[in-house]
mmCIF file of C-alpha atoms in Angstrom:
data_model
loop_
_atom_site.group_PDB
_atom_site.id
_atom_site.type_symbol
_atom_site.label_atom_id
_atom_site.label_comp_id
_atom_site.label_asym_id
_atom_site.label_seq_id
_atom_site.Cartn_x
_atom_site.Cartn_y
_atom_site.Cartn_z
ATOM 1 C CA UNK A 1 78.231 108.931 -13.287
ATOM 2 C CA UNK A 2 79.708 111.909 -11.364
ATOM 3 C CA UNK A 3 82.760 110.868 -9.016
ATOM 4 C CA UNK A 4 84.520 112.756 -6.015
ATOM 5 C CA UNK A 5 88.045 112.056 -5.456
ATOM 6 C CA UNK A 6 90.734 113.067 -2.648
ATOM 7 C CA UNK A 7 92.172 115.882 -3.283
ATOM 8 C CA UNK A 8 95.803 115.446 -4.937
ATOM 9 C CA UNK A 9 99.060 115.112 -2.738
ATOM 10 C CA UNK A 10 101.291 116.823 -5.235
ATOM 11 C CA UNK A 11 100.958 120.173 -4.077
ATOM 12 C CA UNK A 12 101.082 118.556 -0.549
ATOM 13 C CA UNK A 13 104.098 116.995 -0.627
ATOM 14 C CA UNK A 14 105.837 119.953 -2.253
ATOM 15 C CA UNK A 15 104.774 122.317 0.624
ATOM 16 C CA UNK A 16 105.824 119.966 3.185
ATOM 17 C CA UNK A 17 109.247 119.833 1.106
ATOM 18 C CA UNK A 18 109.645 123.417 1.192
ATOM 19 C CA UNK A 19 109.069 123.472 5.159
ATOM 20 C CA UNK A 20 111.536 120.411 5.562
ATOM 21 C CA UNK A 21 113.959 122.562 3.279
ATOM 22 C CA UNK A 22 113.245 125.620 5.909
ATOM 23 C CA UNK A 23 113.863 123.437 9.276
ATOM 24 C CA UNK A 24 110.340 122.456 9.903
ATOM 25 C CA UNK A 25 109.375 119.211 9.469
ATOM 26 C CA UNK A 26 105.614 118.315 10.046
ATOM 27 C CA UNK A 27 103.328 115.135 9.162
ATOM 28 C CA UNK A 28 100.853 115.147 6.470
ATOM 29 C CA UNK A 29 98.141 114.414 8.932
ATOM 30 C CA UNK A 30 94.669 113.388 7.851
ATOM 31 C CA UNK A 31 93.173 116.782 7.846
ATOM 32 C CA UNK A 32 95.912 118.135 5.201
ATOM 33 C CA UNK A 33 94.429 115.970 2.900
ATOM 34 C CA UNK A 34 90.859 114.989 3.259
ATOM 35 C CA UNK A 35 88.138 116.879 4.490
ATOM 36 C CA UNK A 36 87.752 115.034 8.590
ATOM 37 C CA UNK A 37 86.991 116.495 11.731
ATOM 38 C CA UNK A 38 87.946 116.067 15.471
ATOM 39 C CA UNK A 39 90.668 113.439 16.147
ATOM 40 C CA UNK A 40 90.956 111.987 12.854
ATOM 41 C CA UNK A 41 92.451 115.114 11.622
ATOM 42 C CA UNK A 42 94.998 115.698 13.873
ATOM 43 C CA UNK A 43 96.368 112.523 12.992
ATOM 44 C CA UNK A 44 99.429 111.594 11.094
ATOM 45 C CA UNK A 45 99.116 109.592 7.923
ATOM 46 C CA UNK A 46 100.557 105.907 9.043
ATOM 47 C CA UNK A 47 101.639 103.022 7.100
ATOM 48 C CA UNK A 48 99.282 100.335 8.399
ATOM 49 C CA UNK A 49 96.417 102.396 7.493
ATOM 50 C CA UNK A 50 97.329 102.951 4.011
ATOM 51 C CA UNK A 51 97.817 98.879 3.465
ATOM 52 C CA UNK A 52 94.537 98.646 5.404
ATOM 53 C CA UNK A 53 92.436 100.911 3.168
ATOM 54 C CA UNK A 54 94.332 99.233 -0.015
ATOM 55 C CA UNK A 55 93.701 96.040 1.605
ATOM 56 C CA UNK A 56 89.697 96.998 1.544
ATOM 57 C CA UNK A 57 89.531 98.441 -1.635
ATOM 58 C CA UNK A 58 90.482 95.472 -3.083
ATOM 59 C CA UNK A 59 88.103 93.144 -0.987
ATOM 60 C CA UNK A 60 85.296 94.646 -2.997
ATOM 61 C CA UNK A 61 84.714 92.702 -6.082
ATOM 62 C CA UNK A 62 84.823 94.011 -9.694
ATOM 63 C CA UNK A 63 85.080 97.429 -8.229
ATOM 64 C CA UNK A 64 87.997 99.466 -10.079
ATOM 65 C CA UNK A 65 89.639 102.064 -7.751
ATOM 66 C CA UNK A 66 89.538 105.714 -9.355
ATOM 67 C CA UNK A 67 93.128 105.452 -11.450
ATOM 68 C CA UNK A 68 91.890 102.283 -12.882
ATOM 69 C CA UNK A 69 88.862 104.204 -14.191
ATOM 70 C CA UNK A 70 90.185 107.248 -15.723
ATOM 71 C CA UNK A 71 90.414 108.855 -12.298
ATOM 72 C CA UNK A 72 92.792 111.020 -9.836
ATOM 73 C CA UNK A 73 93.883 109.130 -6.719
ATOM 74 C CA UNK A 74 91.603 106.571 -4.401
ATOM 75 C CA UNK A 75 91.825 107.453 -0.671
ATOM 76 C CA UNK A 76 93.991 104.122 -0.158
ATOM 77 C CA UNK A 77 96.778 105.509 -3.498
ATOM 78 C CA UNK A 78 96.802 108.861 -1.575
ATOM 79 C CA UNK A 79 97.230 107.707 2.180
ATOM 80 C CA UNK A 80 99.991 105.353 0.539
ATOM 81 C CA UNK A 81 101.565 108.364 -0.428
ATOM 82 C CA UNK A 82 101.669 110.449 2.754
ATOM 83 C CA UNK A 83 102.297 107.429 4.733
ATOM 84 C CA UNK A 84 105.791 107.553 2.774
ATOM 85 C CA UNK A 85 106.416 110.568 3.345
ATOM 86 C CA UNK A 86 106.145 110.582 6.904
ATOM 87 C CA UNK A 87 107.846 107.542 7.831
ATOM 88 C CA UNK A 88 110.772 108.910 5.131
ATOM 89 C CA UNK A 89 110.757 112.004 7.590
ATOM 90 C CA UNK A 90 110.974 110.349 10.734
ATOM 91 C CA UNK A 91 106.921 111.349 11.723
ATOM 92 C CA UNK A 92 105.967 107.887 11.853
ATOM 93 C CA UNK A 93 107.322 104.212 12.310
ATOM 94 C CA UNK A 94 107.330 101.436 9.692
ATOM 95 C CA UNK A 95 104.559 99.104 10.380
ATOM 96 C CA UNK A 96 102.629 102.037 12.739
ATOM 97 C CA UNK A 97 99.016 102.816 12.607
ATOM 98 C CA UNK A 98 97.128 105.944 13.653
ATOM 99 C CA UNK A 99 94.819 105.444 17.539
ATOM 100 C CA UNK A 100 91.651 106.663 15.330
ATOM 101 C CA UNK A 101 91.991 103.869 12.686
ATOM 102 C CA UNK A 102 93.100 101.255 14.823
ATOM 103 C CA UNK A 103 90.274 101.755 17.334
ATOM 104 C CA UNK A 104 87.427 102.346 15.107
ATOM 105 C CA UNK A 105 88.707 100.519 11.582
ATOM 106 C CA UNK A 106 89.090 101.298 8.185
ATOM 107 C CA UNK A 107 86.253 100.319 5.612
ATOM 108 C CA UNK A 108 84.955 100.843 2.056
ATOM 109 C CA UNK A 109 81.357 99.673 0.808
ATOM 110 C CA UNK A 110 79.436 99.853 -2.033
ATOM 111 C CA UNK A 111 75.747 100.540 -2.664
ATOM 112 C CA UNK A 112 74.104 100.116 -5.690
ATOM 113 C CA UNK A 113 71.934 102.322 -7.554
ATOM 114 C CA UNK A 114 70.531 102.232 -10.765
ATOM 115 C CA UNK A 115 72.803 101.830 -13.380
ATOM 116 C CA UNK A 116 76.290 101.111 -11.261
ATOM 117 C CA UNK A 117 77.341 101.377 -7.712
ATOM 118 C CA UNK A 118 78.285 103.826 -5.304
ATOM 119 C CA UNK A 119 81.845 103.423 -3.666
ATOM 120 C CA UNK A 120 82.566 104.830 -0.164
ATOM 121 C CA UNK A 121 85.503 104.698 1.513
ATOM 122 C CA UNK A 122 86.005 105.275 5.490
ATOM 123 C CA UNK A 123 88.901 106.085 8.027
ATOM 124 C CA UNK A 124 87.590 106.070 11.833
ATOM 125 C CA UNK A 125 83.432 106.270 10.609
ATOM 126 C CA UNK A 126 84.772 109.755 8.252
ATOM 127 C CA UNK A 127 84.502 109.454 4.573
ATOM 128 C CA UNK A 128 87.835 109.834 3.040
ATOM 129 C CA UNK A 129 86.611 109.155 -0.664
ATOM 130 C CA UNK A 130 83.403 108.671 -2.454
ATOM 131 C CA UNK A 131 82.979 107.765 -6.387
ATOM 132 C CA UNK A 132 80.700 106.095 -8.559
ATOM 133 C CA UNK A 133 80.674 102.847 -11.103
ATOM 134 C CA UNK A 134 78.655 102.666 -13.946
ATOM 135 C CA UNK A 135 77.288 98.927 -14.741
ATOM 136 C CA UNK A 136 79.150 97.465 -17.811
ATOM 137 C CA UNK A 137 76.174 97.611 -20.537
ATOM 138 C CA UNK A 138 74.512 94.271 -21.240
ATOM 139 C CA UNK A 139 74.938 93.421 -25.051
ATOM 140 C CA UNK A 140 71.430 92.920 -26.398
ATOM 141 C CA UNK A 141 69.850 90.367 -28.799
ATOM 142 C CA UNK A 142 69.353 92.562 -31.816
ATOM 143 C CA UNK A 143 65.454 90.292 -32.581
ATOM 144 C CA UNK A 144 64.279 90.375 -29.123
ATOM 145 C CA UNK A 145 62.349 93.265 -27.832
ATOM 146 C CA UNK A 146 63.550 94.883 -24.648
ATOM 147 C CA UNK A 147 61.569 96.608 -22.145
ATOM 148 C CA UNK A 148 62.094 99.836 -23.198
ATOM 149 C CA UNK A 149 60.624 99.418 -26.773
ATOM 150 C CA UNK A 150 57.423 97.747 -25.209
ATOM 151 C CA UNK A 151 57.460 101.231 -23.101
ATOM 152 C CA UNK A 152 57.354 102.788 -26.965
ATOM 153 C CA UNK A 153 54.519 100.472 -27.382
ATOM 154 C CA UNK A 154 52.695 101.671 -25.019
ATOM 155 C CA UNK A 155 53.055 105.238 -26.081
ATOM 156 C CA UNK A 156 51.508 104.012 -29.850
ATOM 157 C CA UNK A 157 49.049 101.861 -28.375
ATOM 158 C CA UNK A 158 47.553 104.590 -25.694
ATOM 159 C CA UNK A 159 49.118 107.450 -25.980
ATOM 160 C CA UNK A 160 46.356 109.292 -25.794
ATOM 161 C CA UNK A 161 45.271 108.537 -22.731
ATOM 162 C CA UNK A 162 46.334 111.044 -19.658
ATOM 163 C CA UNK A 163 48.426 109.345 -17.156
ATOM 164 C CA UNK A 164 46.717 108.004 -14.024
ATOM 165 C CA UNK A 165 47.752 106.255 -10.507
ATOM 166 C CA UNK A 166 47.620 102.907 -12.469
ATOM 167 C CA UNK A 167 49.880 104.099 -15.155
ATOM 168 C CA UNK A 168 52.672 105.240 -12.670
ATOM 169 C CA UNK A 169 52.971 102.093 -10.114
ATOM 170 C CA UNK A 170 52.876 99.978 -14.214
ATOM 171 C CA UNK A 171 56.025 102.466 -15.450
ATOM 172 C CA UNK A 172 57.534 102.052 -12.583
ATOM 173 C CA UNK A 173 57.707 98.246 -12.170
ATOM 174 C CA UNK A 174 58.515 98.519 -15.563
ATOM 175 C CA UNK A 175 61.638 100.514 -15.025
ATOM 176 C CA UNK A 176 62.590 98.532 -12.155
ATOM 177 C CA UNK A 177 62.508 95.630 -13.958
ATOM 178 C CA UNK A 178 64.816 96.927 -17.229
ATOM 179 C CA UNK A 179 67.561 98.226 -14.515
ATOM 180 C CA UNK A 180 67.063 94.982 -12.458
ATOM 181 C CA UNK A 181 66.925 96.930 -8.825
ATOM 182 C CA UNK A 182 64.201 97.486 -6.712
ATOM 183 C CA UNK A 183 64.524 101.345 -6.788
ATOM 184 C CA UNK A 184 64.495 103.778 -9.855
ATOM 185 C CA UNK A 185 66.420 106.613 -10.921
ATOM 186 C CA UNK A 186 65.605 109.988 -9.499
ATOM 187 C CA UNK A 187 63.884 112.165 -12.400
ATOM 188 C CA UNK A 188 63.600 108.851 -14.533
ATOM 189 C CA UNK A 189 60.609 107.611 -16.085
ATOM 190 C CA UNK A 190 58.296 106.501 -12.779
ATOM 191 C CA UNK A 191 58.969 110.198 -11.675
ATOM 192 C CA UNK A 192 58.040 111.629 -14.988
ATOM 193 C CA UNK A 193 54.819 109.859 -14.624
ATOM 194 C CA UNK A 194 54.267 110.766 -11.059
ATOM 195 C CA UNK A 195 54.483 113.914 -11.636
ATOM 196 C CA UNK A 196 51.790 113.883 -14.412
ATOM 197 C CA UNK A 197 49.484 112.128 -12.958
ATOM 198 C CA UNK A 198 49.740 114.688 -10.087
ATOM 199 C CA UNK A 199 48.921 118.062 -12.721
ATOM 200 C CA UNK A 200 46.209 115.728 -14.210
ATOM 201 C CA UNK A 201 44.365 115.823 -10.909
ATOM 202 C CA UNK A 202 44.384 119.382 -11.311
ATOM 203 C CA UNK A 203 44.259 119.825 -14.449
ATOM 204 C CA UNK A 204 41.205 121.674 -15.789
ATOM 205 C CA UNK A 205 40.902 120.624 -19.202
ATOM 206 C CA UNK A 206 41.527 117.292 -20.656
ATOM 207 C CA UNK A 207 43.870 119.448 -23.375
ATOM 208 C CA UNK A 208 45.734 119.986 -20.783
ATOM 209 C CA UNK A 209 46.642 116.729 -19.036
ATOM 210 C CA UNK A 210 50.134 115.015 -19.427
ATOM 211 C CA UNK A 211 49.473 111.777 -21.640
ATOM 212 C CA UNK A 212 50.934 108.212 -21.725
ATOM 213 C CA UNK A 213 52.848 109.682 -25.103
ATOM 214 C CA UNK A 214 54.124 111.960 -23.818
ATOM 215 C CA UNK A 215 55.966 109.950 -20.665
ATOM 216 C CA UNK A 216 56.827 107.016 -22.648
ATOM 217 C CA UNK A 217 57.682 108.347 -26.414
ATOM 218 C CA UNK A 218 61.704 107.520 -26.570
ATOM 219 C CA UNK A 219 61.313 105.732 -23.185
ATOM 220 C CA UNK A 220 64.370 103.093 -24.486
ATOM 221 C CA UNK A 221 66.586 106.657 -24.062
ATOM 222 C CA UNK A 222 65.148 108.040 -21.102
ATOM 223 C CA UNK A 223 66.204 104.289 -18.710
ATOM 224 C CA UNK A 224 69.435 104.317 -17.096
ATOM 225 C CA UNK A 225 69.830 100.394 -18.552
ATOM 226 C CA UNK A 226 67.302 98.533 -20.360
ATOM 227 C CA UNK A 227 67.121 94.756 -21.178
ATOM 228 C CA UNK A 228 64.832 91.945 -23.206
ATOM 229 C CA UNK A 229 61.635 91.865 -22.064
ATOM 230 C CA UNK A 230 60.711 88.328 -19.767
ATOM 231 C CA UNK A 231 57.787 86.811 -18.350
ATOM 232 C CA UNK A 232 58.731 87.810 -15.158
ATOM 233 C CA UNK A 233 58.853 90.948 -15.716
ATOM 234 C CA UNK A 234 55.731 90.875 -17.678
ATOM 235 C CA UNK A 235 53.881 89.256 -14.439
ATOM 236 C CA UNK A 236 55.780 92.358 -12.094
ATOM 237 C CA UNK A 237 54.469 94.648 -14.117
ATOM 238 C CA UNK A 238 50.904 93.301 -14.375
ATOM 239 C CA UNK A 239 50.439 92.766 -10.499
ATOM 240 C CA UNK A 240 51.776 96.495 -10.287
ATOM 241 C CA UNK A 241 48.005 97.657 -12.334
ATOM 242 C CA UNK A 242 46.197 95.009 -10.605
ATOM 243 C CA UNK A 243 47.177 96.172 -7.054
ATOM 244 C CA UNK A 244 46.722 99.930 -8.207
ATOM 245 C CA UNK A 245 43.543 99.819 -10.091
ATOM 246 C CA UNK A 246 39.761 99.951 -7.686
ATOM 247 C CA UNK A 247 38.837 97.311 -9.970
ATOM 248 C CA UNK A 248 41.971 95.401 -9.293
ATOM 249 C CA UNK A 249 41.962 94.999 -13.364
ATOM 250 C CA UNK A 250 45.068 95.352 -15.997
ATOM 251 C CA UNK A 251 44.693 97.597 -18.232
ATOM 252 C CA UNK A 252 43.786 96.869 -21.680
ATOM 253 C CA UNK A 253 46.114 98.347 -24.032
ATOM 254 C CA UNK A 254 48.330 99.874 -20.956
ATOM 255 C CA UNK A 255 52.093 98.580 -19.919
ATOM 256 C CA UNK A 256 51.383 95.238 -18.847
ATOM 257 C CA UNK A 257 49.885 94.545 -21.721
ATOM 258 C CA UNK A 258 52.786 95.420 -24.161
ATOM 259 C CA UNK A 259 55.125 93.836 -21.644
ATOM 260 C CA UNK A 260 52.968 90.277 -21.852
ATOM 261 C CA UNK A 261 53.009 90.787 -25.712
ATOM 262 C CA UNK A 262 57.258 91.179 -25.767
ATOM 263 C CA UNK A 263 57.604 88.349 -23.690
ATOM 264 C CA UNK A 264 55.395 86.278 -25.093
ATOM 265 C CA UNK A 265 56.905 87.239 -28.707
ATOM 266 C CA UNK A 266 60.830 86.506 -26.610
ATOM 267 C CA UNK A 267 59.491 83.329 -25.541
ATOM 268 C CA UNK A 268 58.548 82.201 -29.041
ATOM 269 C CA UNK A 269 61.681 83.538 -30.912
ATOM 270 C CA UNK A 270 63.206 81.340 -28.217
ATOM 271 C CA UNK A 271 61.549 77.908 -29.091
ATOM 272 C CA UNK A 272 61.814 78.839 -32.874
ATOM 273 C CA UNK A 273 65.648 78.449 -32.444
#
């Protein structure tokens, strides 16, 4: 997953050396090192805010900042930095704090997507920093059969078979359910098949329509995360074709169908032990 860091301080701190050396002795202020507007930018680096945004990245749980991952520097490493250097120059007091982060706080979140997390980091409502977490993969059970190879299944089983409006809402419960999130990747399988089932509609010749095959062949490789196939997700998947077919009928041979069969299979490897 693609992460955005703050920009280093080295070459920073070595032009504010060379104007200290030369007389001049300015603050690294907020807009020398991240890209903020208005106030915030005119602002001098302090050292309360750098313990405050350390202080929040480490209230979020099991979230590595960016040198823990491989990474440059986090906003809080880099605001540590400047805050040094200013209060070693004389531009700010020990203990001080800028007006913009003490009136409208210092924060970091997360928000999860599929496959990991998203990790923002705020000074005054600006983002200072933004980078992403990939989820630590889930080791499988080598004899149980995960969703992604009942996706395979399906592309044995009906392969054939252009991709409809039932088929879609089915994949994508079905990829919801292997990442565990209520959203799916962008470009993933569900979109695949949405945009299939969209040509098919205008599709003049059967020959020409986007099939089941060819959305789910390899479908195991094409999920962000997969994991063993469950009841549960059979019955998700399953009231996804009921709600999306006229009938309200699952399809015989389609996704739920090869989801109900790994389960099931799961289930039984289960009591066999």
């Amino acid at each position: 997953m693609a992460q955005t860091q703050p920009p280093r301080m080295d070459d920073q701190l070595q032009s504010q050396a060379q104007d200290q050396g030369q007389g001049q002795t300015e603050a690294i202020k907020y807009g020398h090192v991240f890209a903020v507007t208005g106030e915030l930018a005119g602002q001098p680096i302090a050292p309360r805010d750098a313990a405050a945004m350390r202080s929040a990245e480490e209230s979020v749980p099991g979230v590595p900042v960016p040198q823990e991952i491989g990474g440059g520097y986090s906003a809080g490493v880099a605001m540590e930095t400047a805050a040094a250097y200013n209060q070693a120059v004389g531009a700010v007091r020990p203990g001080q704090a800028s007006n913009a982060a003490t009136n409208q706080g210092i924060a970091v979140t997360q928000t999860a997507v599929p496959g990991g997390r998203i990790i923002t980091e705020f000074v005054a409502g600006q983002v200072v920093g933004q980078y992403s977490v990939a989820d630590q993969p889930v080791e499988q059970d080598a004899t149980k059969i995960t969703v992604g190879e009942a996706l395979e299944a399906t592309a044995l089983a009906a392969g054939e078979r252009p991709v409809d409006r039932t088929d879609v809402e089915a994949i994508r419960a079905a990829e919801m359910a292997a990442q565990e999130s209520d959203v799916t990747m962008p470009g993933g399988l569900a979109d695949q098949a949405q945009a299939a089932a969209c040509s098919n509609v205008d599709a003049e010749r059967d020959d020409d329509k986007v099939t089941v095959g060819d959305v789910l062949t390899d479908a195991t490789a094409k999920l962000a995360r997969d994991k063993v196939a469950e009841a549960e997700d059979a019955a998700k998947v399953l009231q996804a074709e009921t709600y999306s077919d006229a009938a309200a009928r699952t399809r015989a041979g389609g996704v739920g169908a090869a989801l109900s069969t790994a389960a099931r299979l799961n289930q039984a490897d289960d009591d066999a032990e």
